[in-house]
CSV table of C-alpha atoms in Angstrom, one decimal:
chain,number,residue,atom,x,y,z
A,5,UNK,CA,0.0,0.0,0.0
A,6,UNK,CA,1.4,3.4,-1.0
A,7,UNK,CA,1.9,6.2,1.4
A,8,UNK,CA,-0.9,8.3,-0.1
A,9,UNK,CA,-3.3,5.4,0.1
A,10,UNK,CA,-2.4,4.7,3.7
A,11,UNK,CA,-2.9,8.4,4.5
A,12,UNK,CA,-6.3,8.5,3.0
A,13,UNK,CA,-7.4,5.2,4.5
A,14,UNK,CA,-6.2,6.3,8.0
A,15,UNK,CA,-8.1,9.6,7.7
A,16,UNK,CA,-11.2,7.7,6.5
A,17,UNK,CA,-11.1,5.1,9.3
A,18,UNK,CA,-10.5,7.7,12.0
A,19,UNK,CA,-13.5,9.8,10.8
A,20,UNK,CA,-15.6,6.7,10.5
A,21,UNK,CA,-15.0,5.4,14.0
A,22,UNK,CA,-15.5,8.9,15.5
A,23,UNK,CA,-18.8,9.4,13.6
A,24,UNK,CA,-19.9,5.9,14.6
A,25,UNK,CA,-19.3,6.5,18.3
A,26,UNK,CA,-21.1,9.8,18.2
A,27,UNK,CA,-24.1,8.5,16.3
A,28,UNK,CA,-24.3,5.3,18.4
A,29,UNK,CA,-24.4,7.5,21.6
A,30,UNK,CA,-27.1,9.7,20.1
A,31,UNK,CA,-29.3,6.8,19.0
A,32,UNK,CA,-28.9,4.9,22.2
A,33,UNK,CA,-29.9,7.8,24.5
A,34,UNK,CA,-33.4,6.4,24.8
A,35,UNK,CA,-31.9,2.9,25.7
A,36,UNK,CA,-29.6,4.5,28.3
A,37,UNK,CA,-32.6,6.3,29.9
A,38,UNK,CA,-34.6,3.1,30.0
A,39,UNK,CA,-31.6,1.2,31.6
A,40,UNK,CA,-31.2,4.0,34.2
A,41,UNK,CA,-34.9,3.7,35.0
A,42,UNK,CA,-34.6,-0.1,35.5
A,43,UNK,CA,-31.5,0.4,37.7
A,44,UNK,CA,-33.4,2.8,39.9
A,45,UNK,CA,-36.3,0.4,40.2
A,46,UNK,CA,-33.9,-2.4,41.4
A,47,UNK,CA,-34.1,-4.6,38.3
A,48,UNK,CA,-31.6,-7.5,38.3
A,49,UNK,CA,-28.2,-7.0,36.6
A,50,UNK,CA,-29.0,-10.0,34.4
A,51,UNK,CA,-32.2,-8.4,33.0
A,52,UNK,CA,-30.4,-5.1,32.5
A,53,UNK,CA,-27.6,-6.8,30.6
A,54,UNK,CA,-30.1,-8.5,28.3
A,55,UNK,CA,-31.8,-5.2,27.6
A,56,UNK,CA,-28.5,-3.7,26.6
A,57,UNK,CA,-27.6,-6.6,24.4
A,58,UNK,CA,-30.9,-6.7,22.5
A,59,UNK,CA,-31.1,-2.9,22.2
A,60,UNK,CA,-27.7,-2.1,20.7
A,61,UNK,CA,-28.0,-4.2,17.5
A,62,UNK,CA,-31.1,-2.3,16.6
A,63,UNK,CA,-28.9,0.8,15.9
A,64,UNK,CA,-26.2,-0.8,13.8
A,65,UNK,CA,-28.2,-0.9,10.6
A,66,UNK,CA,-28.3,2.9,10.7
A,67,UNK,CA,-25.1,4.0,12.5
A,68,UNK,CA,-22.7,2.1,10.2
A,69,UNK,CA,-24.0,3.5,6.9
A,70,UNK,CA,-24.4,7.0,8.2
A,71,UNK,CA,-20.9,6.9,9.6
A,72,UNK,CA,-19.5,5.9,6.2
A,73,UNK,CA,-21.4,8.7,4.5
A,74,UNK,CA,-20.2,11.3,7.0
A,75,UNK,CA,-16.6,10.1,6.9
A,76,UNK,CA,-16.5,10.0,3.0
A,77,UNK,CA,-17.9,13.5,2.7
A,78,UNK,CA,-15.8,15.1,5.4
A,79,UNK,CA,-12.5,13.4,4.5
A,80,UNK,CA,-12.7,14.0,0.8
A,81,UNK,CA,-14.1,17.5,1.1
A,82,UNK,CA,-11.1,18.4,3.3
A,83,UNK,CA,-8.7,16.8,0.8
A,84,UNK,CA,-10.3,18.8,-1.9
A,85,UNK,CA,-10.4,22.1,0.1
A,86,UNK,CA,-6.7,21.7,1.0
A,87,UNK,CA,-5.8,21.2,-2.6
A,88,UNK,CA,-4.5,17.7,-1.8
A,89,UNK,CA,-6.7,16.2,-4.5
A,90,UNK,CA,-5.3,18.7,-7.0
A,91,UNK,CA,-1.8,17.8,-5.9
A,92,UNK,CA,-2.4,14.1,-6.4
A,93,UNK,CA,-3.7,14.8,-9.9
A,94,UNK,CA,-0.7,17.0,-10.8
A,95,UNK,CA,1.6,14.2,-9.6
A,96,UNK,CA,-0.1,11.7,-11.8
A,97,UNK,CA,-1.7,9.7,-8.9
A,98,UNK,CA,-4.7,7.7,-10.0
A,99,UNK,CA,-7.6,8.7,-7.7
A,100,UNK,CA,-9.2,5.3,-8.3
A,101,UNK,CA,-6.3,3.7,-6.4
A,102,UNK,CA,-6.8,6.2,-3.6
A,103,UNK,CA,-10.5,5.5,-3.0
A,104,UNK,CA,-10.3,1.7,-3.5
A,105,UNK,CA,-9.5,1.0,0.2
A,106,UNK,CA,-12.4,3.2,1.5
A,107,UNK,CA,-14.6,1.4,-1.0
A,108,UNK,CA,-13.3,-2.0,0.1
A,109,UNK,CA,-14.0,-1.0,3.7
A,110,UNK,CA,-17.6,0.0,2.7
A,111,UNK,CA,-18.1,-3.4,1.0
A,112,UNK,CA,-16.9,-5.1,4.2
A,113,UNK,CA,-19.4,-3.0,6.2
A,114,UNK,CA,-22.1,-4.1,3.8
A,115,UNK,CA,-21.4,-7.7,4.5
A,116,UNK,CA,-21.4,-7.0,8.2
A,117,UNK,CA,-24.8,-5.2,8.0
A,118,UNK,CA,-26.2,-8.1,5.9
A,119,UNK,CA,-25.3,-10.5,8.7
A,120,UNK,CA,-26.6,-8.1,11.5
A,121,UNK,CA,-29.9,-7.4,9.7
A,122,UNK,CA,-30.6,-11.1,8.8
A,123,UNK,CA,-29.3,-12.9,11.9
A,124,UNK,CA,-28.6,-10.7,14.9
A,125,UNK,CA,-31.5,-8.2,14.7
A,126,UNK,CA,-34.3,-10.9,14.3
A,127,UNK,CA,-33.0,-12.8,17.3
A,128,UNK,CA,-32.6,-9.7,19.4
A,129,UNK,CA,-36.2,-8.7,18.5
A,130,UNK,CA,-37.5,-12.2,19.5
A,131,UNK,CA,-35.5,-12.2,22.8
A,132,UNK,CA,-36.9,-8.7,23.6
A,133,UNK,CA,-40.4,-10.0,23.2
A,134,UNK,CA,-39.8,-13.0,25.3
A,135,UNK,CA,-38.0,-10.9,28.0
A,136,UNK,CA,-41.1,-9.0,28.7
A,137,UNK,CA,-42.8,-12.3,29.6
A,138,UNK,CA,-40.0,-14.2,31.3
A,139,UNK,CA,-39.2,-11.7,34.1
A,140,UNK,CA,-41.0,-10.7,37.2
A,141,UNK,CA,-44.4,-8.9,36.9
A,142,UNK,CA,-43.1,-5.5,38.1
A,143,UNK,CA,-40.1,-5.7,35.7
A,144,UNK,CA,-42.4,-6.8,32.8
A,145,UNK,CA,-44.5,-3.6,33.2
A,146,UNK,CA,-41.3,-1.5,33.1
A,147,UNK,CA,-40.3,-3.2,29.9
A,148,UNK,CA,-43.5,-2.1,28.0
A,149,UNK,CA,-42.5,0.3,25.3
A,150,UNK,CA,-44.3,3.3,23.9
A,151,UNK,CA,-44.6,3.7,20.1
A,152,UNK,CA,-44.5,0.0,19.3
A,153,UNK,CA,-46.8,-3.1,19.8
A,154,UNK,CA,-46.5,-4.9,23.1
A,155,UNK,CA,-47.8,-8.4,22.4
A,156,UNK,CA,-49.2,-10.8,24.9
A,157,UNK,CA,-51.0,-14.1,24.5
A,158,UNK,CA,-54.5,-12.7,23.8
A,159,UNK,CA,-53.9,-8.9,23.8
A,160,UNK,CA,-51.7,-6.5,21.9
A,161,UNK,CA,-51.1,-3.1,23.5
A,162,UNK,CA,-50.0,0.1,21.7
A,163,UNK,CA,-49.6,3.5,23.4
A,164,UNK,CA,-48.1,6.8,22.5
A,165,UNK,CA,-46.5,7.8,25.9
A,166,UNK,CA,-45.7,6.2,29.2
A,167,UNK,CA,-45.1,7.9,32.6
A,168,UNK,CA,-44.5,5.4,35.4
A,169,UNK,CA,-47.5,3.0,35.3
A,170,UNK,CA,-49.7,5.5,33.4
A,171,UNK,CA,-49.9,5.1,29.6
A,172,UNK,CA,-51.5,7.7,27.2
A,173,UNK,CA,-53.2,7.2,23.8
A,174,UNK,CA,-53.8,3.5,24.4
A,175,UNK,CA,-55.0,1.1,21.8
A,176,UNK,CA,-55.6,-2.5,22.9
A,177,UNK,CA,-56.5,-5.4,20.5
A,178,UNK,CA,-58.4,-8.1,22.4
A,179,UNK,CA,-58.1,-11.5,20.8
A,180,UNK,CA,-59.7,-13.5,23.6
A,181,UNK,CA,-63.2,-13.5,22.1
A,182,UNK,CA,-64.8,-14.7,18.9
A,183,UNK,CA,-64.1,-11.4,17.2
A,184,UNK,CA,-61.2,-9.1,17.7
A,185,UNK,CA,-62.1,-6.1,19.8
A,186,UNK,CA,-60.4,-2.7,19.5
A,187,UNK,CA,-60.3,-0.8,22.8
A,188,UNK,CA,-59.0,2.7,22.8
A,189,UNK,CA,-58.6,4.9,25.8
A,190,UNK,CA,-57.3,8.4,26.5
A,191,UNK,CA,-55.2,7.1,29.4
A,192,UNK,CA,-54.9,4.0,31.5
A,193,UNK,CA,-53.3,2.9,34.7
A,194,UNK,CA,-51.4,-0.4,34.5
A,195,UNK,CA,-51.3,-2.5,37.7
A,196,UNK,CA,-50.9,-6.2,38.5
A,197,UNK,CA,-52.8,-8.9,40.2
A,198,UNK,CA,-50.5,-11.9,40.4
A,199,UNK,CA,-49.4,-12.6,36.9
A,200,UNK,CA,-52.4,-10.7,35.5
A,201,UNK,CA,-52.1,-7.2,34.1
A,202,UNK,CA,-55.0,-4.9,35.0
A,203,UNK,CA,-55.8,-1.9,32.8
A,204,UNK,CA,-57.8,0.9,34.5
A,205,UNK,CA,-58.9,2.9,31.4
A,206,UNK,CA,-60.5,6.3,31.1
A,207,UNK,CA,-62.5,7.8,28.2
A,208,UNK,CA,-62.9,4.4,26.6
A,209,UNK,CA,-64.2,3.3,23.2
A,210,UNK,CA,-64.9,-0.4,22.5
A,211,UNK,CA,-65.6,-1.7,18.9
A,212,UNK,CA,-67.4,-4.1,18.7
A,213,UNK,CA,-69.0,-4.8,22.1
A,214,UNK,CA,-69.2,-8.5,21.4
A,215,UNK,CA,-69.7,-11.1,18.6
A,216,UNK,CA,-73.5,-10.9,18.9
A,217,UNK,CA,-73.4,-7.1,19.6
A,218,UNK,CA,-71.6,-5.4,16.7
A,219,UNK,CA,-72.2,-1.9,18.0
A,220,UNK,CA,-69.7,0.5,19.5
A,221,UNK,CA,-69.6,1.2,23.3
A,222,UNK,CA,-68.2,4.3,24.9
A,223,UNK,CA,-67.7,4.8,28.7
A,224,UNK,CA,-65.8,7.1,31.0
A,225,UNK,CA,-64.1,4.3,32.9
A,226,UNK,CA,-63.5,0.6,32.1
A,227,UNK,CA,-61.3,-2.0,33.8
A,228,UNK,CA,-59.8,-4.8,31.7
A,229,UNK,CA,-57.8,-7.7,33.0
A,230,UNK,CA,-55.2,-9.6,30.9
A,231,UNK,CA,-55.0,-13.0,32.5
A,232,UNK,CA,-51.6,-14.6,32.9
A,233,UNK,CA,-50.1,-11.8,30.8
A,234,UNK,CA,-46.7,-12.0,32.3
A,235,UNK,CA,-45.5,-15.5,32.9
A,236,UNK,CA,-42.8,-17.8,31.6
A,237,UNK,CA,-43.6,-18.5,28.0
A,238,UNK,CA,-42.4,-18.0,24.4
A,239,UNK,CA,-44.0,-15.3,22.4
A,240,UNK,CA,-45.5,-16.0,19.0
A,241,UNK,CA,-42.9,-15.6,16.3
A,242,UNK,CA,-43.6,-13.0,13.6
A,243,UNK,CA,-42.0,-12.3,10.2
A,244,UNK,CA,-39.4,-9.9,11.7
A,245,UNK,CA,-38.3,-12.6,14.1
A,246,UNK,CA,-37.2,-14.9,11.3
A,247,UNK,CA,-33.6,-15.2,10.3
A,248,UNK,CA,-32.4,-15.5,6.7
A,249,UNK,CA,-32.9,-19.2,6.1
A,250,UNK,CA,-36.1,-19.3,8.1
A,251,UNK,CA,-37.4,-16.4,6.0
A,252,UNK,CA,-36.5,-18.3,2.8
A,253,UNK,CA,-38.4,-21.4,4.1
A,254,UNK,CA,-41.4,-19.2,5.0
A,255,UNK,CA,-41.4,-17.7,1.5
A,256,UNK,CA,-41.2,-21.1,-0.1
A,257,UNK,CA,-44.1,-22.4,2.0
A,258,UNK,CA,-46.2,-19.3,1.2
A,259,UNK,CA,-45.5,-19.7,-2.6
A,260,UNK,CA,-46.5,-23.4,-2.4
A,261,UNK,CA,-49.4,-22.5,-0.1
A,262,UNK,CA,-48.8,-25.6,2.0
A,263,UNK,CA,-51.3,-24.4,4.6
A,264,UNK,CA,-54.2,-23.8,2.3
A,265,UNK,CA,-54.5,-20.1,3.1
A,266,UNK,CA,-57.1,-17.9,1.3
A,267,UNK,CA,-55.4,-16.4,-1.8
A,268,UNK,CA,-55.6,-12.8,-0.8
A,269,UNK,CA,-54.2,-13.5,2.7
A,270,UNK,CA,-51.4,-15.7,1.2
A,271,UNK,CA,-50.4,-12.9,-1.2
A,272,UNK,CA,-50.3,-10.4,1.6
A,273,UNK,CA,-48.2,-12.6,3.9
A,274,UNK,CA,-45.8,-13.4,1.0
A,275,UNK,CA,-45.5,-9.7,0.2
A,276,UNK,CA,-44.6,-8.9,3.8
A,277,UNK,CA,-41.9,-11.6,3.9
A,278,UNK,CA,-40.4,-10.5,0.5
A,279,UNK,CA,-40.5,-6.9,1.5
A,280,UNK,CA,-38.9,-7.5,4.9
A,281,UNK,CA,-36.1,-9.6,3.3
A,282,UNK,CA,-35.4,-7.0,0.6
A,283,UNK,CA,-35.5,-4.2,3.1
A,284,UNK,CA,-32.8,-5.9,5.2
A,285,UNK,CA,-30.5,-6.1,2.2
A,286,UNK,CA,-31.3,-2.7,0.9
A,287,UNK,CA,-30.4,-1.2,4.3
A,288,UNK,CA,-27.1,-3.1,4.3
A,289,UNK,CA,-26.3,-1.9,0.8
A,290,UNK,CA,-26.5,1.6,2.0
A,291,UNK,CA,-22.9,1.2,3.2
A,292,UNK,CA,-21.3,0.8,-0.2
A,293,UNK,CA,-23.8,3.2,-1.8
A,294,UNK,CA,-23.0,6.0,0.7
A,295,UNK,CA,-19.3,5.6,0.0
A,296,UNK,CA,-19.8,5.6,-3.7
A,297,UNK,CA,-21.9,8.8,-3.6
A,298,UNK,CA,-20.1,10.5,-0.6
A,299,UNK,CA,-16.6,10.4,-2.2
A,300,UNK,CA,-17.4,12.4,-5.4
A,301,UNK,CA,-19.8,14.7,-3.5
A,302,UNK,CA,-17.1,15.4,-0.9
A,303,UNK,CA,-14.6,16.3,-3.7
A,304,UNK,CA,-17.1,18.5,-5.4
A,305,UNK,CA,-17.9,20.4,-2.2
A,306,UNK,CA,-14.4,22.0,-2.0
A,307,UNK,CA,-15.0,23.7,1.3
A,308,UNK,CA,-13.5,23.4,4.8
A,309,UNK,CA,-16.8,24.1,6.6
A,310,UNK,CA,-17.9,20.7,8.0
A,311,UNK,CA,-21.5,21.8,8.1
A,312,UNK,CA,-21.6,21.5,4.3
A,313,UNK,CA,-20.7,17.9,4.5
A,314,UNK,CA,-23.2,17.3,7.3
A,315,UNK,CA,-25.9,19.0,5.3
A,316,UNK,CA,-25.2,16.8,2.2
A,317,UNK,CA,-25.1,13.7,4.5
A,318,UNK,CA,-28.5,14.6,5.9
A,319,UNK,CA,-30.1,15.1,2.5
A,320,UNK,CA,-28.7,11.8,1.0
A,321,UNK,CA,-29.5,9.7,4.1
A,322,UNK,CA,-33.0,11.1,4.5
A,323,UNK,CA,-33.8,10.5,0.8
A,324,UNK,CA,-32.5,7.0,0.9
A,325,UNK,CA,-34.3,5.9,4.1
A,326,UNK,CA,-37.6,7.7,3.3
A,327,UNK,CA,-37.9,5.8,0.1
A,328,UNK,CA,-37.3,2.5,1.9
A,329,UNK,CA,-39.8,3.5,4.6
A,330,UNK,CA,-42.4,4.4,2.0
A,331,UNK,CA,-42.0,1.1,0.2
A,332,UNK,CA,-42.2,-0.8,3.6
A,333,UNK,CA,-45.5,0.9,4.3
A,334,UNK,CA,-46.9,-0.8,1.2
A,335,UNK,CA,-45.7,-4.3,2.3
A,336,UNK,CA,-49.3,-5.6,2.6
A,337,UNK,CA,-50.2,-4.4,-0.9
A,338,UNK,CA,-48.5,-6.9,-3.3
A,339,UNK,CA,-49.9,-5.1,-6.4
A,340,UNK,CA,-47.4,-2.3,-5.8
A,341,UNK,CA,-44.4,-4.8,-5.7
A,342,UNK,CA,-43.0,-3.2,-2.5
A,343,UNK,CA,-40.2,-5.8,-2.4
A,344,UNK,CA,-38.8,-4.2,-5.6
A,345,UNK,CA,-39.5,-0.6,-4.6
A,346,UNK,CA,-37.2,-0.9,-1.5
A,347,UNK,CA,-34.3,-1.3,-4.0
A,348,UNK,CA,-35.1,2.0,-5.7
A,349,UNK,CA,-32.7,4.1,-3.5
A,350,UNK,CA,-29.9,1.6,-4.2
A,351,UNK,CA,-30.5,2.0,-7.9
A,352,UNK,CA,-30.5,5.8,-7.6
A,353,UNK,CA,-27.3,5.9,-5.6
A,354,UNK,CA,-25.5,3.6,-8.2
A,355,UNK,CA,-26.8,5.9,-11.0
A,356,UNK,CA,-25.5,9.0,-9.2
A,357,UNK,CA,-22.1,7.3,-8.6
A,358,UNK,CA,-21.9,6.4,-12.3
A,359,UNK,CA,-22.3,10.0,-13.2
A,360,UNK,CA,-20.4,11.7,-10.4
A,361,UNK,CA,-17.3,9.4,-10.1
A,362,UNK,CA,-15.9,9.9,-13.6
A,363,UNK,CA,-16.4,13.7,-13.3
A,364,UNK,CA,-14.6,14.1,-10.0
A,365,UNK,CA,-11.8,11.4,-10.2
């Protein structure tokens, strides 16, 4: 490896690890607050350790690609602003040889993220669901999370905000009856009775009342008990809990329709599995895409002000992930082919790299 190549690679890796540490800290602030709350409440070290282990992998799919993008923009914009790029060209240095090692590192990060997204994250998600059920009752309540479904054997809870044992904007799906009941409440107090969870809800709306009463009921106060909600058991596995080969088997079974599902339901489940699998790989390919786009954009910026690089990083990353998020929202609508739409940002980045790299190298 030549001296110039070592110099560029060292600068790139230094910027990458610094950006990764900062981004990881920012994205895990919520996790750290949650852990601090569990410590104050006297939760065992074993449970706290598990919460940390399952929470950290959830940030890797985002922090690694963003760190690569930030480092590519900042390092190569600085090289360009300090006229080092111009000096390399004047000395006959091939810039392709200079960027090949950052590109190789980005490719390695892509492989790492493929493994994390397909093997570590699904297992962490499954362990997190089981952890809520396999700990003590008081700890289980503290592990309930706002902004995401909290699934139990016959009830799924979703709420917007949680303060102590009070939750706000509660939506509960009751699967214990012949028909699924949707229960919404302005606020609810969560308490326990043995292994049961008791919801004391206020300003409640129930739809439907019962199988033979399809109407809607509203009341100022309503108490709902979830029997044996927190006890030692394994939660029902969902698509996002499936690792790579398990997902492939699920897709194969859905295509063959071995369970005799209704056609519309089968197509929806198949679309969800295909979209989730494609989404995992598209998020991993953000690593190499961000390096390919970040290097020429950094050279083109030609300014020492780091805010320019950060601004470009924000625009590129937001566009990339918003397209993936939009495609993921269509996962239950197979007519839109969402499993192909999630690859659109990858195609856009490759097209941009094809245009920008020859012009700036």
